[in-house]
CSV table of C-alpha atoms in Angstrom, one decimal:
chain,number,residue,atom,x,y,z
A,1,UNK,CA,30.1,137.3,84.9
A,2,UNK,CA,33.6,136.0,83.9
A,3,UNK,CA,35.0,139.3,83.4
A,4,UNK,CA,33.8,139.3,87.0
A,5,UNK,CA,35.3,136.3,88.5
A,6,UNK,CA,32.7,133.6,88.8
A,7,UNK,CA,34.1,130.5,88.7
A,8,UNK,CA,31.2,129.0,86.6
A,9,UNK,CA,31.0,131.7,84.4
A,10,UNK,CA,31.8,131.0,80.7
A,11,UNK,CA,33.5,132.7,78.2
A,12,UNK,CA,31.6,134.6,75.8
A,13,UNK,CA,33.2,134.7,72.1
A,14,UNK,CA,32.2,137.6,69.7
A,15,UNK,CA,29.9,135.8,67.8
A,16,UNK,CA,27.4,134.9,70.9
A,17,UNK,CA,27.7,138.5,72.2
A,18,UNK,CA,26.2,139.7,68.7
A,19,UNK,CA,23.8,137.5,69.1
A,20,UNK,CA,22.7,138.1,72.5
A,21,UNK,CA,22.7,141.7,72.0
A,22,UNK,CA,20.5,141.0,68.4
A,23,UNK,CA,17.9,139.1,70.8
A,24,UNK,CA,17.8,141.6,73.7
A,25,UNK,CA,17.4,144.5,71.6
A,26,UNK,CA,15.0,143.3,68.6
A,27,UNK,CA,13.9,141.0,70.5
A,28,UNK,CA,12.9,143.8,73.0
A,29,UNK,CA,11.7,145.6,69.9
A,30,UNK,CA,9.8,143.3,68.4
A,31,UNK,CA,7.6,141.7,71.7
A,32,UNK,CA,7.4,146.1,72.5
A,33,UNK,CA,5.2,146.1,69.5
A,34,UNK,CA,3.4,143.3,70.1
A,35,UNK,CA,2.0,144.7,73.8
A,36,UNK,CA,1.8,148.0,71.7
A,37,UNK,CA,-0.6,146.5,70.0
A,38,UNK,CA,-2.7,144.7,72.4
A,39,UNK,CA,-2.8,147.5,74.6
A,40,UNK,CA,-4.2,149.6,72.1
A,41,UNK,CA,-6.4,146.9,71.6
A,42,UNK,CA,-7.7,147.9,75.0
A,43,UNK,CA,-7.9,151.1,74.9
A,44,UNK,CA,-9.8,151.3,72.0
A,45,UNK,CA,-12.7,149.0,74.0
A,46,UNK,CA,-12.2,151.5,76.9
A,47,UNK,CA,-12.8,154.4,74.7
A,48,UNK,CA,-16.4,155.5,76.3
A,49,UNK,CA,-16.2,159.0,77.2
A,50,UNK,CA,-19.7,159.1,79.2
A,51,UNK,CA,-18.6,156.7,81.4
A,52,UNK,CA,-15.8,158.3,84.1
A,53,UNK,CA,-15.0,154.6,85.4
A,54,UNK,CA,-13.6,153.6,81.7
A,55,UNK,CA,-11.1,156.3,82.1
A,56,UNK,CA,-9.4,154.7,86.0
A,57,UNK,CA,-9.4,151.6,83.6
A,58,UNK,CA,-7.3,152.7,81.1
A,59,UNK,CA,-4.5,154.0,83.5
A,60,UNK,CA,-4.8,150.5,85.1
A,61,UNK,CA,-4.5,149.1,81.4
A,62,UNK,CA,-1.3,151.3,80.8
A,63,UNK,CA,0.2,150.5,84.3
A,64,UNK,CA,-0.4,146.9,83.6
A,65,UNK,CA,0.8,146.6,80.2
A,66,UNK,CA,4.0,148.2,80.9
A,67,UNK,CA,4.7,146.3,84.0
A,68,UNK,CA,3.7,143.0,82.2
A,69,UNK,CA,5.9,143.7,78.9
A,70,UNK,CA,8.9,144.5,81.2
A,71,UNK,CA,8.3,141.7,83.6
A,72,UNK,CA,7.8,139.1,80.8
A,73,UNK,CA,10.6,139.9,78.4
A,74,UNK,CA,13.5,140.5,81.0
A,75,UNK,CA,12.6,137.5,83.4
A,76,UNK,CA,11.2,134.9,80.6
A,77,UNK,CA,12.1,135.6,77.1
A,78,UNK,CA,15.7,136.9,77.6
A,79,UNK,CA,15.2,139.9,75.5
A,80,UNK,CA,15.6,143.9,77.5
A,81,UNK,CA,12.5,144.7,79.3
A,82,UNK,CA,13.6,149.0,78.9
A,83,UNK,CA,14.1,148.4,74.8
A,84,UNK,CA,10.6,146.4,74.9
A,85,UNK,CA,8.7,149.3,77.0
A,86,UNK,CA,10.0,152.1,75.3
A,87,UNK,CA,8.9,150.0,71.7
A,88,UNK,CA,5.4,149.6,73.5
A,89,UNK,CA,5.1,153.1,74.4
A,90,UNK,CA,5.9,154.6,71.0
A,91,UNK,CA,3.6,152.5,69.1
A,92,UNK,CA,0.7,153.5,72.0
A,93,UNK,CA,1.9,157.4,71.1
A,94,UNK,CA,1.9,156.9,67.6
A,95,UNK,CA,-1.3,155.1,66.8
A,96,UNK,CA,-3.3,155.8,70.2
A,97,UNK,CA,-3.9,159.1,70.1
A,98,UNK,CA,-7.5,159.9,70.5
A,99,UNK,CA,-8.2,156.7,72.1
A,100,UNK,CA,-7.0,157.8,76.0
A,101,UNK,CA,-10.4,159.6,77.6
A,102,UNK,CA,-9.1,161.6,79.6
A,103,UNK,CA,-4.9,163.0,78.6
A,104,UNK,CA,-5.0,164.9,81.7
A,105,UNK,CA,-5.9,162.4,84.0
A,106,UNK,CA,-3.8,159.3,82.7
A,107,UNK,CA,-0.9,161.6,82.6
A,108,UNK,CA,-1.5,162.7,87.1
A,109,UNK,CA,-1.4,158.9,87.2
A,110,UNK,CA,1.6,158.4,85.5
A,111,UNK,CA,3.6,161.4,87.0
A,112,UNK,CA,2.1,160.5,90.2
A,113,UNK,CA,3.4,156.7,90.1
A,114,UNK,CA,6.9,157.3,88.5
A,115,UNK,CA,7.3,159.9,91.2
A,116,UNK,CA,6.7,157.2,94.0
A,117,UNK,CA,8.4,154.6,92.4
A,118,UNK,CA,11.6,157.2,91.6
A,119,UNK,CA,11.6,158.0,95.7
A,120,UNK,CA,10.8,154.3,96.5
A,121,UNK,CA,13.9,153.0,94.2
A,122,UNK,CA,16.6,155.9,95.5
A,123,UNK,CA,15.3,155.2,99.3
A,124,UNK,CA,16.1,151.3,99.0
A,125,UNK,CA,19.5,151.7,96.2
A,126,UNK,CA,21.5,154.2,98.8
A,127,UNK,CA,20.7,152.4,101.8
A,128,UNK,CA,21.8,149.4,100.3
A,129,UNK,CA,24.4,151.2,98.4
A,130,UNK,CA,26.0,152.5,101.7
A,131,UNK,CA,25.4,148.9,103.4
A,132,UNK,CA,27.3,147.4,100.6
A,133,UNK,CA,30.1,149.9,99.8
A,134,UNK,CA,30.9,150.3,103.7
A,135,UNK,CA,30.3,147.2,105.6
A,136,UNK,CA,32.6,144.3,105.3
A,137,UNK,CA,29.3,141.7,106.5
A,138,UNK,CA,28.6,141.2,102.8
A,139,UNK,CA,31.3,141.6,100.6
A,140,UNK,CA,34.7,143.8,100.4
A,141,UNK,CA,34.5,147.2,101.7
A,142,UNK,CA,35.3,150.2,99.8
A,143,UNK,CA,38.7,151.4,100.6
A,144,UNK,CA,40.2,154.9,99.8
A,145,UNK,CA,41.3,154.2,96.2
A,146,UNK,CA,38.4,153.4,94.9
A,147,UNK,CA,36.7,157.2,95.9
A,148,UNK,CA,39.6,158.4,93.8
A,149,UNK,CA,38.3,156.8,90.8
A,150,UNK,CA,34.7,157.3,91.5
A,151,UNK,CA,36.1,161.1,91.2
A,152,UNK,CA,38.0,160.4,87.9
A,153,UNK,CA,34.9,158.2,86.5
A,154,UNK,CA,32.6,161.4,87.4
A,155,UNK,CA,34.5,163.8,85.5
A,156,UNK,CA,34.9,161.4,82.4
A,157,UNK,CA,31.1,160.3,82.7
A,158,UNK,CA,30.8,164.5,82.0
A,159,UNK,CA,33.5,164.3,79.9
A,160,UNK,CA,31.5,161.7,77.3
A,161,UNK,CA,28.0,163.3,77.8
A,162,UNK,CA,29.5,166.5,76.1
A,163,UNK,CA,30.8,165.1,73.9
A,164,UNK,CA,27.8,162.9,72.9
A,165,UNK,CA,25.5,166.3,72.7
A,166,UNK,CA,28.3,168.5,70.4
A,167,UNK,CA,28.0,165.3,68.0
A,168,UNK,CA,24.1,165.1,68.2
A,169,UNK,CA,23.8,169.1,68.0
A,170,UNK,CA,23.9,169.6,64.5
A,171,UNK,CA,20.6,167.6,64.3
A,172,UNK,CA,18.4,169.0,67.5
A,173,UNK,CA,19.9,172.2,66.6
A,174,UNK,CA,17.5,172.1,63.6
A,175,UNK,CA,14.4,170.0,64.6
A,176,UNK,CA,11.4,170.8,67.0
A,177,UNK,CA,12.0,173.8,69.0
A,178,UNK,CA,15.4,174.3,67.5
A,179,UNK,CA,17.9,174.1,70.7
A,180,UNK,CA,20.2,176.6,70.8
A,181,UNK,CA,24.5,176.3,72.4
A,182,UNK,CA,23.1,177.6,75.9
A,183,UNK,CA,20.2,175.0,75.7
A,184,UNK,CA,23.3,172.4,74.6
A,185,UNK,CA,25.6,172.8,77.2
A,186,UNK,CA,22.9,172.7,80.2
A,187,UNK,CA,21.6,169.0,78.1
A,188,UNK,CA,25.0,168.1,78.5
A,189,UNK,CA,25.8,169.2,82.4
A,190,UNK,CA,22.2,168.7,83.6
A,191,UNK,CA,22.6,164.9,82.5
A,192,UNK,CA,22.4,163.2,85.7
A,193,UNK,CA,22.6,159.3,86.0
A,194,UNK,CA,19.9,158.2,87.8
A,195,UNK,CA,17.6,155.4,88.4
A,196,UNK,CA,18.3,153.2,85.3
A,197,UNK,CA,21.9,152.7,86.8
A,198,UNK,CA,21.0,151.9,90.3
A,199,UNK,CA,18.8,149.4,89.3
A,200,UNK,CA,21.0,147.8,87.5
A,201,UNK,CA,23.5,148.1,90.3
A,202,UNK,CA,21.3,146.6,92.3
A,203,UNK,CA,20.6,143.4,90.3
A,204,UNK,CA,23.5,143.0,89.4
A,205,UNK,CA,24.8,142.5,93.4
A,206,UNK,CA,21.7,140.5,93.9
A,207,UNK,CA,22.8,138.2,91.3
A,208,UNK,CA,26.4,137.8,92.3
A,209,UNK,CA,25.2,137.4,96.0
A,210,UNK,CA,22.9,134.5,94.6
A,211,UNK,CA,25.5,132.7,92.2
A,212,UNK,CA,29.1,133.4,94.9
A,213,UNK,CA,28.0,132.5,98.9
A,214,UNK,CA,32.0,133.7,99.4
A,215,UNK,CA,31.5,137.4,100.6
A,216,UNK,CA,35.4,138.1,100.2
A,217,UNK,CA,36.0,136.7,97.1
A,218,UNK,CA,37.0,138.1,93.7
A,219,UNK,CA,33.7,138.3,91.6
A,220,UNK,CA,32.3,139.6,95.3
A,221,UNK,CA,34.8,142.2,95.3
A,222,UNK,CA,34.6,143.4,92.4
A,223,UNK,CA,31.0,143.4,92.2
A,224,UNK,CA,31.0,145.4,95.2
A,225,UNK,CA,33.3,148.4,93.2
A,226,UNK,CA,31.0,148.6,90.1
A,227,UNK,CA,27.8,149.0,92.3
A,228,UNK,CA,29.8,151.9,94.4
A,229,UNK,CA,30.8,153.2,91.3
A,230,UNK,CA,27.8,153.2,89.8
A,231,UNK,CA,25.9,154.5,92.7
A,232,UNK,CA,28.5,157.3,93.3
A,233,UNK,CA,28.3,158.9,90.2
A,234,UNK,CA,24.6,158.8,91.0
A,235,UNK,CA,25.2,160.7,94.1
A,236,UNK,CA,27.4,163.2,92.8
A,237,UNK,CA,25.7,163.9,89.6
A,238,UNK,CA,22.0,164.7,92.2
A,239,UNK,CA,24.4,166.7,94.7
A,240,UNK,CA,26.5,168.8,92.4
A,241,UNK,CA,25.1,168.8,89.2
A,242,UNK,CA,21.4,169.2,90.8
A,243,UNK,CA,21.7,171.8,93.1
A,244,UNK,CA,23.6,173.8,90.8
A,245,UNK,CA,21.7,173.4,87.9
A,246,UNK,CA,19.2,176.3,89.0
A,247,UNK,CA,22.6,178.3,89.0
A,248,UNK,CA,23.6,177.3,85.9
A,249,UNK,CA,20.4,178.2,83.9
A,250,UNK,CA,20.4,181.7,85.0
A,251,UNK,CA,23.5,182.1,83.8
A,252,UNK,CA,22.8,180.9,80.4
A,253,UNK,CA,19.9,183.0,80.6
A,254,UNK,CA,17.6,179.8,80.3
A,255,UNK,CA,16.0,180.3,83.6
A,256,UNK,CA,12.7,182.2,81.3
A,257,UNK,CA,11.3,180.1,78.0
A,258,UNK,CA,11.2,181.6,75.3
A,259,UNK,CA,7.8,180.1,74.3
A,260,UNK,CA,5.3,179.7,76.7
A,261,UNK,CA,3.9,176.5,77.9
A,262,UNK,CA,0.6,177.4,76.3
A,263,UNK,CA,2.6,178.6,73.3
A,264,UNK,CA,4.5,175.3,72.6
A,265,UNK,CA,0.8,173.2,72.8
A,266,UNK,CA,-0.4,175.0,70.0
A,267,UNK,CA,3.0,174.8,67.9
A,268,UNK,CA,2.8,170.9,68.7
């Protein structure tokens, strides 16, 4: 918040940022096991496969849990709700399997919700993302600049993620099913930026909004230029990265697995 301009911001010096980031991410980590555990915990008194109504209870258990372990560790403990989740949901994977009733089922749920939610978050972030970005009722409006340097972030943003997947490719080269260059360089333009970033957009504005009442002034501003930024390389990455992607995996001849869906069950 300094770096943005708030005038009751304070300075951060290196030492507290190691800190903070120790307690957001093992902090995250460590309270990620702990609803692991309970929810496992659950779903092992769930496990009654006679009775269809345990099975709607252990989605409801899942749902819960996650919402609850993201809701508690960003907004009470300090610590990052996404590192505490993902913690939660690999020790489920790890020591739950054979405890879930019905895979099938609590995976339609899942699918079913994150679709909804997905639609629900990109609905609300570019309405508000336009509001923002091109209205001058809440903040500074976007001027012509900035769009050139939501271009210049794009290509860099694709830029870094190939970059990121040639360093990586020497290891999934040679693990699982054994990705190949073609299956490389779609990971790497197929990438797109998505909800993660406009939700952090989007809190981020909400907290500058709550902490600055000026609408023109500096930590406003600039604010109002990392959210457009953010958002637009949302945009761009879903308009020409998305729609082409269908293009870009028949070329690569990607467009047919090689094993079939069937296949890869029984290999895994």
């Amino acid at each position: 918040y300094n770096e943005l301009g708030l005038p009751d911001s304070e300075k951060v010096t290196v030492g507290e940022g190691f800190v903070t980031f120790f307690q957001m991410a093992l902090g995250g980590l460590a309270m990620g096991l702990v609803f692991g555990v309970g929810l496992l915990v659950v779903l092992r008194e769930l496990d009654r496969r006679l009775d269809r109504e345990f099975d709607i209870l252990q989605v409801v258990a899942g749902i819960s849990t996650a919402y609850l372990c993201f809701y508690v560790c960003d907004q009470h403990l300090g610590m990052s709700g996404v590192v505490a989740c993902v913690a939660c949901g690999i020790m489920v994977n790890a020591f739950g399997r054979g405890m879930i009733n019905d895979e099938e089922a609590f995976g339609s749920h899942l699918a079913l919700l994150e679709w909804l939610l997905n639609t629900f978050l990109f609905t609300l972030g570019g309405v508000i993302w336009g509001h923002v970005s091109f209205e001058n009722t809440l903040s500074y409006r976007v001027e012509g600049q900035t769009w050139g340097w939501l271009f210049l972030l794009y290509i860099l943003v694709l830029v870094i993620r190939f970059i990121q997947v040639l360093v990586i490719y020497p290891v999934f080269s040679r693990v699982g099913l054994k990705s190949d260059y073609r299956e490389a360089i779609f990971l790497s333009y197929g990438g797109l930026r998505g909800a993660v970033g406009v939700a952090l957009g989007l809190a981020l504005f909400t907290r500058v909004v709550n902490l600055d009442p000026d609408p023109f002034s500096e930590a406003r501003t600039n604010t109002t230029v990392l959210q457009f930024l953010g958002g637009g390389v949302t945009l761009l990455t879903l308009t020409i990265n998305g729609t082409s992607a269908g293009f870009i995996l028949r070329k690569l001849g990607l467009s047919k697995p090689a094993a079939s869906k069937e296949r890869t069950k029984i290999l895994f």
